[in-house]
Amino acid sequence: MRRLTARQVSVLAAATAMVSIGATVPTGGPAASAAPAASADEPRKTPVAVGSGGAVASVDANASAAGIEVLRGGGNAVDAAVAVAAALGVTEPYSAGIGGGGYLVYYDAKSRTVQTIDGRETAPRTAGPDLFIENGKPLPFSEGQTSGLSVGTPGTPATWATALDSWGSRDLGELLAPAQRLAKDGFTVDATFRAQTESNRARFEDFPDTAKLFLPGGRLPVVGSTFKNPDLARTYRELARDGVGALYRGAIGRDIVRTVRTPPVGEGVTRKVRPGELSSRDLRAYETIRRTPTKVSYRGLDVYGMAPSSSGGVGVGEGLNILERFDLANTSEQRFLHRFIEASRIVFADRGRWVGDPAFEDVPARGLLSQRYADSRSCLIKDNAVLTSPLAPGDPADPRPCRPKGKAAPTTHAAESTTHLTVADKWGNVVAYTLTIESTGGSAMTVPGRGFLLNNELTDFSFAPANPAVHDPNLPGPGKRSRSSMSPTIVLDGGRPVLAVGSPGGATIITTVLQTLLGRLDRDLPLVEAIAAPRASQRNQTTTELEPGLWNSPLRAELEALGHGFRQNPEIGAATGVERLSDGRWLAAAEKVRRGGGSAMVVRPSDGRCDTARCGTADIAPR
Ligand code: GLU
């Protein structure tokens, strides 16, 4: 990876200015509409920013601004990450919020270590492998999705508390203030928020509390109007005053349990909404887990990620290890994509067989992340042929070259929503944090009077084994965490952070993060272009998903000639990241177009000119 020169930075800044006023985006990206102009009092949305004092990248300008406010006031990256996440709970209520969970990866500049928090939702203590089985058959996904059955104990408030107790310098109450303000005073509705409401309309209408909040007057929120959530402002005030115990042991928790056990459906609603068995005891028992991160070395850099219960760190790490033996820098785009697709296919064959909650499954994470294992899988990739899916997994305990282990199982269903934020501070601490309520709109159940949606994270469990002849490590269990794909990632060079990225997108997260890393590290794209590049996602399925930017490109025919099959996906992921430039400044980057464009900010923006002797000359090229 070559660090950006000052000249590249200023060219980028100019290109970015064009994007932020709605000009056509020249590179990649699906055909979503560009961000509408923000109203005068809203922070401006721009996908890349360069400067010093710290950086924030998220999908939303109000949320990024909340983080910048904290950094400016002397808070650190962890403080700012909590403030950004809380603000996203207001402005991205269908993707994040205190009714959900997530994973936080943190680089601590003082100890020069990477640490993580697993804040995944847990299944009720009464859950068993038959959680989603009825009359001997698995429920259709949509019926599990909108039900009390799929609601796990939220992990997000506990994640904030754990992060602040461990590394923060501010009180939760103080950090919730910007989000509380946003909820009370409102934010400007954009086209993405309206479209996400529209796609959930039928579900939301069935729950009066959800409809009252998100379909005011029975209508979709109007683009440009102000959206307020006074109930959430009050809930945040309660958390600020009483701490997260108000949720795990107090009144907010009681309201959550009541909602799950007696779903608040409207009168005359025909949808069958099954209750869940979540209890106050489940909430009281909830704990975050400080896990050792996954780590692989890739072309001389150290890549850290989230360990199981997420399959993110293992998936991205195995993918990098598999690809390390190929020269991806000096090859055609077609060959690069072919190798990336094939590596992803292998990763998902292994993920399906081996990865689940390590409290319940013997997950061979070390083996899956070993270079020896990756080499034994990498030999499957041929430049003139395409592998067939479903591909059988390998055996990390016995990594013989190209030798499968048992039968193949297809990848089970995974929805796509969630949000990712990345923060760096002036001390060099970095946070990559992905959080979710699972589907866009979660379970569709708003906790009455509380202003937030409950997750449907337990639908990330397999409802039934994908192949009855193959052990499935991701069946439900009591207190178990469903397997995630969230992949917050931090890359170090010589022990110092140079890059951090992550994305939403269900199981496509793994391929998005992998593709973004390869784009930046191997293909030498500036981070914002690596994020914008049109995406492909192969998850051990017969066809590979392509965004329109690739679907409509001649590359598709070239890859089809090799034997690849494709289907379209209008939009995959919505990544954000930060990068440390060679002169010590931060570059924050977000989407140019996807989800209406993201928001990158720095504490003290620089004009892009080279102002130190070191600026832009050093590089950390892969060794
Ligand atoms: N529930 C998904 C996971 O943990 C994330 C949801 C999404 O990104 O859509 O992998």
XYZ file of C-alpha atoms and ligand atoms in Angstrom:
633
model
C 0.000 0.000 0.000
C 1.461 3.268 -1.052
C 0.608 6.116 1.247
C -1.161 8.997 -0.485
C 1.021 11.846 -1.615
C -0.006 15.413 -0.889
C -0.788 15.876 -4.586
C -3.084 12.856 -4.621
C -4.778 14.203 -1.513
C -5.504 17.568 -3.082
C -6.804 15.964 -6.303
C -9.063 13.849 -4.134
C -10.263 16.818 -2.156
C -11.213 18.584 -5.389
C -13.036 15.515 -6.702
C -14.825 15.255 -3.397
C -16.061 18.808 -3.490
C -17.761 17.945 -6.784
C -19.427 14.903 -5.289
C -20.698 16.771 -2.257
C -22.657 19.209 -4.403
C -24.282 16.366 -6.245
C -22.147 16.074 -9.398
C -22.063 12.747 -11.211
C -19.777 10.280 -9.543
C -17.332 9.041 -12.122
C -16.221 5.803 -10.498
C -18.282 2.724 -9.862
C -21.160 2.474 -7.468
C -24.674 1.334 -8.172
C -27.406 3.492 -9.539
C -28.607 5.024 -6.309
C -29.350 8.727 -6.252
C -26.679 11.061 -4.934
C -27.136 12.714 -1.552
C -29.684 15.538 -1.487
C -28.305 18.889 -0.367
C -28.477 19.204 3.402
C -30.467 22.049 4.892
C -28.461 25.077 6.025
C -28.159 24.020 9.667
C -27.213 20.385 8.943
C -23.557 19.476 8.612
C -22.394 19.053 5.017
C -21.988 15.509 3.739
C -18.683 14.738 2.070
C -17.135 11.311 1.439
C -13.508 12.213 2.136
C -11.757 14.584 4.511
C -8.094 15.113 5.345
C -6.601 16.838 8.342
C -5.372 16.514 11.879
C -6.696 16.254 15.412
C -8.703 13.110 14.676
C -11.168 11.790 12.130
C -14.636 10.268 11.939
C -16.353 8.416 9.106
C -19.936 7.207 9.292
C -22.938 6.969 7.021
C -24.487 10.138 8.457
C -23.269 13.735 8.782
C -25.047 14.458 12.072
C -23.483 11.368 13.590
C -19.987 12.172 12.304
C -20.415 15.719 13.640
C -21.308 14.326 17.073
C -18.003 12.446 17.078
C -16.047 15.488 15.933
C -17.667 17.530 18.718
C -16.383 15.015 21.278
C -12.871 14.903 19.758
C -12.738 18.684 19.650
C -13.695 18.810 23.312
C -10.714 16.603 24.221
C -12.466 13.237 24.189
C -10.703 10.211 22.739
C -11.651 7.869 19.899
C -13.670 5.577 22.166
C -15.641 8.495 23.605
C -16.300 9.765 20.097
C -17.304 6.311 18.813
C -19.966 6.047 21.522
C -21.293 9.516 20.653
C -21.409 8.618 16.931
C -23.156 5.309 17.618
C -25.743 6.978 19.850
C -26.414 9.586 17.152
C -26.777 6.826 14.549
C -29.427 5.353 16.854
C -31.397 8.513 16.086
C -30.670 9.088 12.406
C -30.222 5.428 11.322
C -32.830 3.834 13.574
C -33.472 1.014 11.090
C -29.840 -0.108 11.171
C -28.574 0.634 14.654
C -29.667 1.562 18.127
C -29.843 0.433 21.718
C -32.192 -2.392 20.739
C -29.350 -4.179 18.892
C -25.750 -5.350 19.154
C -22.366 -5.110 17.483
C -18.593 -5.536 17.562
C -15.964 -2.951 18.420
C -12.271 -3.262 17.511
C -9.921 -0.809 19.205
C -6.271 0.127 18.771
C -4.838 1.540 21.973
C -1.961 3.870 21.176
C -0.476 3.747 24.667
C -0.132 -0.024 24.895
C 0.117 -0.455 21.112
C -2.369 -3.280 21.283
C -5.578 -4.140 19.475
C -8.490 -5.195 21.646
C -12.115 -5.997 20.940
C -15.585 -6.123 22.439
C -18.130 -8.731 21.419
C -21.460 -6.986 22.051
C -23.539 -9.490 20.128
C -27.128 -10.160 21.164
C -27.732 -13.442 22.975
C -30.605 -15.891 22.603
C -32.958 -16.380 25.570
C -31.918 -19.055 28.051
C -34.872 -21.158 26.920
C -33.822 -21.213 23.250
C -32.932 -24.515 21.612
C -32.073 -25.672 18.088
C -35.787 -25.776 17.321
C -36.294 -22.038 17.976
C -37.518 -21.447 14.437
C -39.055 -24.892 13.811
C -42.821 -25.235 13.705
C -44.696 -28.437 12.914
C -41.391 -30.059 12.071
C -40.482 -27.405 9.499
C -38.352 -24.255 9.631
C -40.380 -21.041 9.540
C -40.105 -18.921 6.415
C -37.499 -16.210 7.021
C -40.076 -13.412 6.885
C -42.072 -14.960 9.710
C -39.043 -15.294 11.948
C -37.952 -11.786 11.003
C -41.061 -10.014 12.297
C -41.527 -11.810 15.591
C -40.568 -11.892 19.241
C -38.740 -15.172 18.518
C -35.890 -13.407 16.779
C -35.200 -10.745 19.420
C -31.969 -11.302 21.328
C -30.832 -9.490 24.467
C -29.434 -6.186 23.174
C -25.670 -5.794 23.492
C -25.200 -2.222 22.325
C -25.672 -0.335 25.617
C -23.362 -2.815 27.369
C -20.796 -2.368 24.574
C -20.758 1.381 25.184
C -20.381 0.851 28.935
C -17.579 -1.697 28.492
C -15.720 0.497 26.012
C -15.957 3.578 28.230
C -14.999 1.677 31.396
C -12.024 0.133 29.622
C -10.640 2.983 27.519
C -12.925 6.018 27.636
C -12.315 9.369 29.273
C -15.863 10.730 29.427
C -19.122 9.720 31.084
C -21.820 8.017 29.068
C -24.204 10.820 30.061
C -22.008 13.465 28.483
C -21.549 11.405 25.310
C -25.262 10.839 24.869
C -25.899 14.589 24.882
C -25.482 15.239 21.122
C -27.721 12.265 20.284
C -30.292 13.343 22.830
C -30.337 16.795 21.222
C -30.735 15.264 17.766
C -33.625 13.106 18.909
C -35.334 16.072 20.557
C -34.737 18.731 17.900
C -34.845 16.380 14.939
C -32.837 15.748 11.789
C -33.658 16.334 8.136
C -35.218 13.362 6.372
C -33.277 12.273 3.287
C -34.216 10.014 0.386
C -32.506 6.978 1.971
C -34.466 7.292 5.209
C -37.698 7.642 3.284
C -36.882 4.669 1.017
C -35.987 2.474 3.997
C -39.275 3.438 5.665
C -41.134 2.659 2.465
C -39.619 -0.792 2.135
C -40.793 -1.539 5.692
C -44.182 0.112 5.391
C -46.299 -3.049 5.504
C -44.495 -4.335 8.610
C -44.465 -0.976 10.376
C -48.188 -0.460 9.813
C -48.926 -3.605 11.801
C -47.394 -2.178 14.990
C -49.147 1.035 16.123
C -46.136 2.293 18.114
C -43.848 1.818 15.133
C -46.350 3.392 12.762
C -46.875 6.387 15.049
C -43.164 7.048 15.135
C -42.015 6.230 11.603
C -45.189 6.801 9.573
C -46.393 10.086 11.071
C -50.027 10.691 10.169
C -49.984 7.321 8.398
C -47.630 8.657 5.729
C -44.008 8.212 4.756
C -41.692 10.882 6.154
C -41.259 13.658 3.583
C -37.757 14.312 2.258
C -36.544 17.616 3.694
C -38.897 17.499 6.684
C -37.645 17.344 10.272
C -37.906 13.993 12.022
C -38.066 14.072 15.815
C -38.046 11.222 18.298
C -38.909 12.650 21.748
C -39.380 9.158 23.224
C -35.818 8.240 22.314
C -34.569 11.556 23.721
C -36.223 10.598 27.028
C -34.795 7.070 26.897
C -31.291 8.468 26.318
C -31.844 10.865 29.220
C -32.724 7.907 31.429
C -29.596 6.027 30.332
C -27.528 9.163 30.916
C -28.896 9.529 34.419
C -29.048 5.901 35.546
C -26.489 4.185 33.335
C -27.103 1.141 31.161
C -28.456 -0.708 34.194
C -31.728 1.064 33.351
C -31.912 -1.281 30.383
C -30.417 -4.472 31.812
C -31.990 -4.263 35.259
C -34.577 -1.498 35.151
C -37.668 -0.029 33.572
C -36.396 0.047 29.960
C -35.618 -3.664 30.229
C -39.070 -4.432 31.573
C -40.579 -2.643 28.587
C -38.360 -4.648 26.201
C -39.389 -7.943 27.775
C -43.085 -7.032 27.632
C -42.767 -6.097 23.950
C -41.086 -9.391 23.062
C -43.466 -11.560 25.059
C -46.650 -9.767 23.951
C -45.827 -8.196 20.594
C -47.741 -4.903 20.351
C -49.606 -5.633 17.106
C -52.494 -3.454 16.036
C -56.107 -4.514 16.294
C -57.331 -6.526 13.339
C -53.817 -7.210 12.041
C -53.732 -10.521 10.207
C -49.967 -11.037 10.319
C -49.088 -13.806 12.750
C -46.503 -12.282 15.090
C -45.073 -14.960 17.333
C -44.036 -13.964 20.847
C -40.534 -14.670 22.138
C -39.346 -15.922 25.506
C -36.802 -13.237 26.354
C -36.936 -12.565 30.098
C -35.655 -10.083 32.675
C -33.312 -12.840 33.762
C -31.798 -12.914 30.248
C -31.266 -9.167 30.363
C -29.704 -9.284 33.825
C -27.345 -12.058 32.721
C -26.084 -10.229 29.624
C -22.336 -9.644 29.380
C -20.087 -8.289 26.686
C -16.952 -10.329 25.993
C -13.473 -8.857 25.594
C -12.024 -11.165 22.964
C -8.521 -11.486 21.606
C -8.698 -10.130 18.047
C -7.984 -12.250 14.995
C -4.666 -11.425 13.365
C -3.062 -12.273 10.062
C -0.063 -10.758 8.423
C -0.640 -9.648 4.860
C 2.223 -8.445 2.732
C 4.083 -7.235 5.811
C 1.123 -5.535 7.438
C -0.791 -6.861 10.448
C -4.532 -7.123 9.928
C -6.671 -7.365 13.070
C -10.357 -8.271 13.141
C -13.227 -9.595 15.177
C -13.018 -13.151 16.467
C -16.026 -15.512 16.648
C -18.922 -15.129 17.452
C -18.404 -13.050 14.327
C -17.094 -14.849 11.288
C -15.738 -11.484 10.087
C -12.145 -11.623 11.312
C -11.706 -15.269 10.392
C -13.317 -14.744 6.969
C -11.376 -11.633 6.004
C -8.164 -13.086 7.458
C -8.459 -16.412 5.634
C -9.283 -14.554 2.413
C -6.144 -12.431 2.709
C -3.993 -15.448 3.525
C -5.368 -17.343 0.520
C -4.677 -14.415 -1.781
C -1.241 -13.605 -0.465
C 0.503 -15.994 -2.830
C -0.943 -14.181 -5.856
C 0.397 -10.970 -7.281
C -2.756 -8.869 -7.246
C -1.046 -5.571 -7.922
C 0.351 -6.278 -11.379
C -2.452 -8.163 -12.969
C -5.549 -7.349 -14.994
C -8.807 -6.312 -13.335
C -10.389 -9.490 -14.701
C -7.798 -11.757 -13.108
C -7.875 -9.800 -9.882
C -11.659 -10.183 -9.639
C -11.490 -13.865 -10.541
C -9.023 -14.601 -7.743
C -10.963 -12.479 -5.255
C -14.215 -14.283 -6.131
C -12.631 -17.718 -5.812
C -10.990 -16.880 -2.483
C -14.356 -15.630 -1.175
C -15.996 -18.880 -2.276
C -13.472 -20.901 -0.274
C -13.813 -18.641 2.767
C -17.573 -19.181 2.833
C -17.257 -22.960 2.423
C -15.107 -22.964 5.586
C -17.186 -20.413 7.457
C -20.360 -22.483 7.026
C -18.738 -25.607 8.430
C -16.571 -24.258 11.211
C -17.711 -20.930 12.623
C -20.300 -20.402 15.364
C -20.399 -19.115 18.930
C -17.187 -20.428 20.551
C -19.005 -20.886 23.868
C -20.955 -23.679 22.159
C -18.757 -24.829 19.301
C -15.174 -25.859 19.021
C -14.231 -23.210 16.460
C -10.791 -23.894 14.930
C -10.076 -20.174 14.498
C -6.303 -20.576 14.810
C -6.239 -23.265 12.171
C -8.483 -21.333 9.813
C -6.169 -18.344 10.138
C -2.917 -20.221 9.665
C -0.959 -19.606 6.492
C -0.454 -23.358 6.106
C -4.197 -23.897 5.999
C -4.720 -21.000 3.592
C -2.070 -22.450 1.290
C -3.834 -25.816 1.372
C -6.999 -24.067 0.176
C -5.395 -21.548 -2.143
C -4.146 -24.331 -4.401
C -7.770 -24.826 -5.472
C -7.689 -21.531 -7.360
C -6.813 -21.838 -11.031
C -6.532 -18.877 -13.357
C -8.275 -20.697 -16.206
C -11.171 -22.406 -14.427
C -13.934 -21.674 -11.926
C -14.678 -23.660 -8.778
C -18.120 -25.193 -8.309
C -20.403 -24.216 -5.422
C -21.368 -25.452 -2.991
C -17.709 -26.165 -2.374
C -16.777 -28.540 0.444
C -14.927 -27.146 3.455
C -11.326 -27.979 4.272
C -10.012 -29.397 7.540
C -7.904 -26.936 9.533
C -6.721 -29.817 11.759
C -5.358 -31.658 8.744
C -4.479 -29.079 6.107
C -3.525 -31.242 3.163
C -3.316 -29.387 -0.140
C -6.649 -29.160 -1.910
C -8.195 -31.881 0.249
C -11.836 -31.235 1.206
C -13.348 -32.373 4.490
C -16.777 -33.929 4.232
C -19.767 -32.647 2.347
C -20.551 -29.165 1.175
C -23.366 -27.064 2.595
C -24.754 -23.947 0.937
C -24.608 -20.620 2.748
C -27.745 -19.928 4.755
C -29.838 -16.780 4.461
C -28.441 -13.457 5.646
C -30.153 -10.095 5.371
C -28.390 -6.816 4.744
C -28.567 -3.706 6.877
C -26.432 -2.401 9.771
C -24.009 0.499 9.970
C -20.264 0.931 10.438
C -18.299 3.815 11.939
C -14.584 4.464 12.131
C -12.864 6.965 14.424
C -9.270 8.054 15.086
C -8.049 10.589 17.613
C -5.043 12.875 18.007
C -3.270 10.358 20.248
C -3.423 7.696 17.549
C -6.184 5.569 19.095
C -8.495 4.031 16.497
C -11.966 2.490 16.707
C -13.683 0.375 14.050
C -17.208 -0.362 15.230
C -20.028 -2.142 13.374
C -23.467 -2.220 14.960
C -26.835 -3.483 13.882
C -30.391 -4.443 14.623
C -30.052 -7.072 11.816
C -32.705 -6.480 9.098
C -33.304 -2.900 7.989
C -36.032 -2.077 10.493
C -35.064 -4.992 12.786
C -38.085 -6.886 14.103
C -40.312 -3.864 13.203
C -41.337 -3.716 16.879
C -40.771 -0.377 18.583
C -40.696 -0.579 22.364
C -43.793 1.467 23.282
C -42.910 4.897 24.636
C -39.179 4.256 24.211
C -38.477 5.347 20.636
C -36.285 2.441 19.470
C -36.744 -0.722 17.439
C -35.901 -4.176 18.692
C -33.433 -6.346 16.802
C -34.201 -9.559 14.954
C -30.601 -10.755 15.304
C -31.503 -14.352 16.110
C -32.493 -14.785 12.457
C -28.729 -14.943 11.864
C -28.902 -18.452 13.297
C -29.565 -21.214 10.795
C -33.261 -22.003 11.154
C -32.298 -25.593 10.238
C -29.004 -27.092 9.031
C -28.321 -26.017 5.446
C -27.389 -29.634 4.700
C -28.691 -32.181 7.232
C -25.650 -34.346 6.530
C -23.248 -31.618 7.645
C -22.771 -30.323 11.191
C -24.071 -26.741 11.412
C -22.253 -24.733 14.100
C -24.836 -21.966 13.907
C -28.028 -23.526 15.249
C -29.777 -21.652 18.087
C -28.985 -22.496 21.704
C -29.620 -21.069 25.180
C -27.738 -17.789 25.641
C -25.958 -18.436 22.336
C -24.791 -15.688 19.983
C -25.835 -16.099 16.373
C -22.947 -16.103 13.908
C -22.262 -12.646 12.558
C -20.376 -11.439 9.515
C -19.508 -8.053 10.921
C -15.865 -7.293 10.170
C -14.515 -4.170 11.840
C -10.848 -4.250 10.823
C -7.695 -2.362 11.826
C -4.420 -2.652 9.886
C -1.077 -1.932 11.542
C 2.276 -1.256 9.961
C 5.157 -1.792 12.382
C 2.732 -1.684 15.301
C 1.053 1.571 14.287
C -2.377 1.885 12.678
C -2.439 2.827 9.016
C -5.945 1.827 8.019
C -9.283 0.896 9.561
C -12.418 -0.147 7.683
C -15.756 -1.884 8.027
C -19.158 -2.142 6.402
C -22.748 -3.254 6.827
C -24.298 -5.788 4.486
C -25.009 -9.091 6.260
C -22.796 -11.850 4.907
C -21.622 -9.524 2.118
C -19.717 -7.601 4.797
C -16.858 -10.098 4.613
C -16.473 -9.743 0.860
C -16.883 -5.963 1.004
C -14.209 -5.525 3.632
C -11.918 -7.946 1.806
C -12.444 -6.175 -1.529
C -11.901 -2.754 0.064
C -8.662 -3.891 1.695
C -7.420 -5.391 -1.573
C -8.412 -2.237 -3.433
C -6.369 -0.096 -1.080
C -3.445 -2.431 -0.345
C -2.932 -4.205 -3.674
C -4.666 -2.190 -6.358
C -3.308 1.060 -4.945
C -6.649 2.841 -5.006
C -7.052 5.805 -2.677
C -9.243 4.692 0.215
C -12.315 6.582 -0.965
C -12.002 4.924 -4.399
C -11.449 1.487 -2.865
C -14.717 2.089 -1.004
C -16.527 3.414 -4.100
C -15.328 0.651 -6.449
C -18.193 -1.524 -7.753
C -18.493 -4.676 -5.691
C -18.752 -8.391 -6.256
C -19.818 -10.846 -3.574
C -19.386 -14.617 -3.781
C -20.533 -16.653 -0.782
C -20.164 -20.280 -1.863
C -23.181 -19.978 -4.119
C -23.612 -20.910 -7.771
C -23.748 -17.285 -8.821
C -21.759 -14.287 -7.679
C -23.554 -11.028 -6.938
C -22.456 -7.991 -8.914
C -23.307 -4.361 -8.447
C -24.425 -2.548 -11.613
C -20.965 -1.019 -12.037
C -19.584 -4.499 -12.744
C -22.741 -6.006 -14.202
C -22.738 -3.364 -16.919
C -19.006 -3.581 -17.566
C -17.196 -5.681 -20.200
C -15.502 -7.455 -17.286
C -18.671 -9.475 -16.763
C -18.433 -11.127 -20.186
C -14.716 -11.806 -19.652
C -15.451 -13.518 -16.355
C -18.431 -15.402 -17.783
C -16.156 -16.735 -20.511
C -14.065 -18.263 -17.738
C -17.168 -19.979 -16.303
C -18.475 -17.517 -13.703
C -22.210 -17.041 -13.252
C -23.638 -13.787 -11.969
C -26.753 -12.152 -10.634
C -27.345 -8.486 -9.889
C -27.404 -6.852 -6.489
C -28.244 -3.134 -6.730
C -26.126 -2.188 -3.742
C -23.649 -4.090 -1.606
C -22.443 -2.632 1.699
C -21.784 0.932 2.827
C -18.196 1.090 4.040
C -16.332 3.717 5.991
C -12.682 3.956 6.950
C -9.789 6.052 8.131
C -6.189 6.057 6.958
C -3.094 7.548 8.503
C -1.097 9.505 5.906
C 2.664 9.469 5.876
C 2.850 12.953 7.401
C 0.700 11.909 10.335
C -2.550 13.455 9.135
C -5.755 11.435 9.008
C -7.839 10.758 5.970
C -11.460 9.809 6.639
C -13.450 8.161 3.843
C -17.024 7.040 3.263
C -19.329 6.123 0.423
C -19.800 8.576 -2.426
C -23.175 7.215 -3.502
C -24.341 4.084 -1.668
C -27.010 4.741 0.964
C -27.159 8.330 -0.204
C -23.466 8.877 0.480
C -21.557 8.787 3.768
C -19.896 11.428 5.868
C -16.152 11.836 6.469
C -14.880 14.538 8.810
C -11.664 15.553 10.522
C -11.130 17.841 13.488
C -8.847 20.306 11.672
C -9.226 20.029 7.909
C -6.092 20.811 5.927
C -6.109 22.307 2.465
C -4.323 19.330 0.960
C -0.990 21.068 0.423
C 2.143 19.314 1.523
C 3.330 21.075 4.624
C 6.039 18.859 6.034
C 9.120 17.308 4.547
C 7.769 13.811 5.130
C 4.391 14.511 3.630
C 3.432 11.974 1.034
C 6.916 10.756 0.275
C 7.144 7.722 2.517
C 5.236 4.638 1.634
C 4.407 1.416 3.352
C 4.391 -0.675 0.231
C 3.628 -4.333 0.868
C 6.802 -6.236 1.527
N -26.856 -9.459 11.257
C -25.785 -9.280 10.346
C -24.506 -9.859 10.885
O -24.272 -9.855 12.030
C -25.541 -7.868 10.085
C -26.694 -7.305 9.431
C -26.330 -6.613 8.224
O -25.280 -6.063 8.016
O -27.187 -6.603 7.446
O -23.706 -10.314 10.170
